[in-house]
Amino acid sequence: MIVKIGGGKMTIKIVLLGGSGFVGQGILEQLAKDPQFGITSISRSGGSLQLKEKFPQVKWLRADLQKQTPKWVEILADQDWVVDLLGVLLAKNQQAYQQLTIKPILPLVAAIKENRSVKMLFVSAQTAPRVLKNYLVTKRETEKILTEQLKTRAVFLYPSLIYHPQRQSTWILAQLLLFGQHLPLLGHYLAKWQPLSRQQFALEVKHVLLGGKSRLLQKSVTIY
């Protein structure tokens, strides 16, 4: 529920699933200090002491969605958006991906379906190498479920590799990809990959939550 704050401005209330994770922290850096947003973060850890001190404006809730179901009806009662950052990059097979990625959010989706004022922003993926085929297939299956259940209230973003110095592995890979795109022999192939800084991705999320457009609303269906 969008509510007025001092001076007549509006507050957009969001639930952030996975706010204490790598991507979630980037989104909090963009949104937490913006009075346009009221944020509840739900994660398995409930947020570290450092995060709670850094983002005192955020309401932190602890819940392991794979083991227990929060009282979604109560949590969503006055919210405008749910932003789903949950996902497992590596799992042993397709069934494991579904068990870890899709099954935990089904009670949440059912609650959103009943609460017609809430929208869901699902962070999917633009593409994936063949070794991560099951990861991408699971993302697409989740999109299908959300579209069937929530119709136009389900919104999807399709980032490629998200990087930040905080995570050296993705930072180094992103720099190699960006450098390789300028090489004659590799440039054409690597152009398929467009690494995105965590800060820029967070800005794209913010634009969408405020009703704006984003280039990440378009997807590719290719597995390389």
PDB file of C-alpha atoms in Angstrom, residues 48-149:
ATOM      1  CA  SER A  48      23.928  -9.506  10.089  1.00  0.00           C
ATOM      2  CA  LEU A  49      24.650  -6.967  12.804  1.00  0.00           C
ATOM      3  CA  GLN A  50      26.752  -5.019  10.305  1.00  0.00           C
ATOM      4  CA  LEU A  51      23.870  -4.826   7.827  1.00  0.00           C
ATOM      5  CA  LYS A  52      21.406  -3.797  10.505  1.00  0.00           C
ATOM      6  CA  GLU A  53      23.739  -1.001  11.573  1.00  0.00           C
ATOM      7  CA  LYS A  54      24.343   0.054   7.969  1.00  0.00           C
ATOM      8  CA  PHE A  55      20.650   0.010   7.042  1.00  0.00           C
ATOM      9  CA  PRO A  56      18.710   0.897  10.217  1.00  0.00           C
ATOM     10  CA  GLN A  57      15.744   1.980   8.089  1.00  0.00           C
ATOM     11  CA  VAL A  58      15.142  -1.623   7.013  1.00  0.00           C
ATOM     12  CA  LYS A  59      12.917  -4.046   8.898  1.00  0.00           C
ATOM     13  CA  TRP A  60      14.765  -7.368   9.083  1.00  0.00           C
ATOM     14  CA  LEU A  61      12.971 -10.710   9.294  1.00  0.00           C
ATOM     15  CA  ARG A  62      14.557 -14.141   9.539  1.00  0.00           C
ATOM     16  CA  ALA A  63      13.003 -17.062   7.631  1.00  0.00           C
ATOM     17  CA  ASP A  64      14.336 -20.114   5.831  1.00  0.00           C
ATOM     18  CA  LEU A  65      11.853 -20.455   2.996  1.00  0.00           C
ATOM     19  CA  GLN A  66      13.037 -23.991   2.321  1.00  0.00           C
ATOM     20  CA  LYS A  67      12.078 -25.176   5.806  1.00  0.00           C
ATOM     21  CA  GLN A  68       9.247 -23.002   7.026  1.00  0.00           C
ATOM     22  CA  THR A  69       6.513 -20.821   5.642  1.00  0.00           C
ATOM     23  CA  PRO A  70       6.216 -17.284   7.012  1.00  0.00           C
ATOM     24  CA  LYS A  71       2.737 -15.904   7.616  1.00  0.00           C
ATOM     25  CA  TRP A  72       2.629 -14.324   4.186  1.00  0.00           C
ATOM     26  CA  VAL A  73      -0.898 -12.982   4.538  1.00  0.00           C
ATOM     27  CA  GLU A  74       0.200 -10.836   7.482  1.00  0.00           C
ATOM     28  CA  ILE A  75       3.498  -9.797   5.910  1.00  0.00           C
ATOM     29  CA  LEU A  76       1.891  -8.747   2.619  1.00  0.00           C
ATOM     30  CA  ALA A  77      -1.084  -6.971   4.165  1.00  0.00           C
ATOM     31  CA  ASP A  78       0.090  -3.450   3.286  1.00  0.00           C
ATOM     32  CA  GLN A  79       2.902  -4.067   0.783  1.00  0.00           C
ATOM     33  CA  ASP A  80       3.173  -2.843  -2.806  1.00  0.00           C
ATOM     34  CA  TRP A  81       5.954  -5.078  -4.142  1.00  0.00           C
ATOM     35  CA  VAL A  82       7.733  -8.324  -3.417  1.00  0.00           C
ATOM     36  CA  VAL A  83      11.221  -8.462  -4.958  1.00  0.00           C
ATOM     37  CA  ASP A  84      12.452 -12.050  -5.295  1.00  0.00           C
ATOM     38  CA  LEU A  85      16.247 -12.382  -5.378  1.00  0.00           C
ATOM     39  CA  LEU A  86      16.267 -16.018  -4.318  1.00  0.00           C
ATOM     40  CA  GLY A  87      17.885 -18.619  -6.516  1.00  0.00           C
ATOM     41  CA  VAL A  88      20.454 -21.377  -6.548  1.00  0.00           C
ATOM     42  CA  LEU A  89      23.171 -21.097  -9.175  1.00  0.00           C
ATOM     43  CA  LEU A  90      24.515 -24.629  -8.798  1.00  0.00           C
ATOM     44  CA  ALA A  91      22.447 -27.729  -8.036  1.00  0.00           C
ATOM     45  CA  LYS A  92      23.043 -31.386  -8.808  1.00  0.00           C
ATOM     46  CA  ASN A  93      20.095 -31.791 -11.207  1.00  0.00           C
ATOM     47  CA  GLN A  94      16.872 -30.253 -12.486  1.00  0.00           C
ATOM     48  CA  GLN A  95      14.831 -31.685  -9.625  1.00  0.00           C
ATOM     49  CA  ALA A  96      17.155 -30.097  -7.084  1.00  0.00           C
ATOM     50  CA  TYR A  97      16.830 -26.704  -8.792  1.00  0.00           C
ATOM     51  CA  GLN A  98      13.040 -26.958  -8.618  1.00  0.00           C
ATOM     52  CA  GLN A  99      13.122 -28.060  -4.991  1.00  0.00           C
ATOM     53  CA  LEU A 100      15.361 -25.160  -3.988  1.00  0.00           C
ATOM     54  CA  THR A 101      14.030 -22.402  -6.239  1.00  0.00           C
ATOM     55  CA  ILE A 102      10.391 -22.994  -7.147  1.00  0.00           C
ATOM     56  CA  LYS A 103       8.838 -24.945  -4.282  1.00  0.00           C
ATOM     57  CA  PRO A 104       9.741 -22.449  -1.512  1.00  0.00           C
ATOM     58  CA  ILE A 105       7.936 -19.532  -3.178  1.00  0.00           C
ATOM     59  CA  LEU A 106       4.635 -21.285  -3.970  1.00  0.00           C
ATOM     60  CA  PRO A 107       2.959 -20.290  -0.652  1.00  0.00           C
ATOM     61  CA  LEU A 108       4.121 -16.723  -1.247  1.00  0.00           C
ATOM     62  CA  VAL A 109       2.672 -16.718  -4.767  1.00  0.00           C
ATOM     63  CA  ALA A 110      -0.647 -18.007  -3.429  1.00  0.00           C
ATOM     64  CA  ALA A 111      -0.765 -15.169  -0.889  1.00  0.00           C
ATOM     65  CA  ILE A 112       0.069 -12.557  -3.533  1.00  0.00           C
ATOM     66  CA  LYS A 113      -2.647 -13.967  -5.766  1.00  0.00           C
ATOM     67  CA  GLU A 114      -5.196 -13.289  -3.023  1.00  0.00           C
ATOM     68  CA  ASN A 115      -3.820  -9.827  -2.221  1.00  0.00           C
ATOM     69  CA  ARG A 116      -4.496  -8.020  -5.467  1.00  0.00           C
ATOM     70  CA  SER A 117      -2.647  -4.845  -4.473  1.00  0.00           C
ATOM     71  CA  VAL A 118       0.771  -6.561  -4.465  1.00  0.00           C
ATOM     72  CA  LYS A 119       3.069  -6.982  -7.469  1.00  0.00           C
ATOM     73  CA  MET A 120       6.026  -9.333  -7.718  1.00  0.00           C
ATOM     74  CA  LEU A 121       9.372  -8.479  -9.284  1.00  0.00           C
ATOM     75  CA  PHE A 122      11.253 -11.674 -10.106  1.00  0.00           C
ATOM     76  CA  VAL A 123      14.936 -11.476 -10.937  1.00  0.00           C
ATOM     77  CA  SER A 124      15.448 -14.034 -13.679  1.00  0.00           C
ATOM     78  CA  ALA A 125      18.452 -14.368 -15.999  1.00  0.00           C
ATOM     79  CA  GLN A 126      19.212 -13.143 -19.491  1.00  0.00           C
ATOM     80  CA  THR A 127      21.217 -16.155 -20.562  1.00  0.00           C
ATOM     81  CA  ALA A 128      23.496 -18.889 -19.272  1.00  0.00           C
ATOM     82  CA  PRO A 129      26.327 -21.103 -20.507  1.00  0.00           C
ATOM     83  CA  ARG A 130      25.370 -24.652 -21.408  1.00  0.00           C
ATOM     84  CA  VAL A 131      26.797 -25.976 -18.151  1.00  0.00           C
ATOM     85  CA  LEU A 132      24.089 -23.968 -16.338  1.00  0.00           C
ATOM     86  CA  LYS A 133      21.251 -25.047 -18.602  1.00  0.00           C
ATOM     87  CA  ASN A 134      19.161 -26.382 -15.705  1.00  0.00           C
ATOM     88  CA  TYR A 135      19.580 -23.085 -13.867  1.00  0.00           C
ATOM     89  CA  LEU A 136      18.142 -21.136 -16.781  1.00  0.00           C
ATOM     90  CA  VAL A 137      15.387 -23.682 -17.430  1.00  0.00           C
ATOM     91  CA  THR A 138      14.294 -23.357 -13.797  1.00  0.00           C
ATOM     92  CA  LYS A 139      14.210 -19.582 -14.102  1.00  0.00           C
ATOM     93  CA  ARG A 140      11.958 -19.878 -17.161  1.00  0.00           C
ATOM     94  CA  GLU A 141       9.705 -22.380 -15.377  1.00  0.00           C
ATOM     95  CA  THR A 142       9.368 -19.960 -12.474  1.00  0.00           C
ATOM     96  CA  GLU A 143       8.441 -17.162 -14.877  1.00  0.00           C
ATOM     97  CA  LYS A 144       5.718 -19.369 -16.359  1.00  0.00           C
ATOM     98  CA  ILE A 145       4.252 -20.168 -12.947  1.00  0.00           C
ATOM     99  CA  LEU A 146       4.259 -16.520 -11.897  1.00  0.00           C
ATOM    100  CA  THR A 147       2.652 -15.406 -15.151  1.00  0.00           C
ATOM    101  CA  GLU A 148      -0.066 -18.042 -14.880  1.00  0.00           C
ATOM    102  CA  GLN A 149      -0.836 -17.202 -11.256  1.00  0.00           C
TER     103      GLN A 149
END
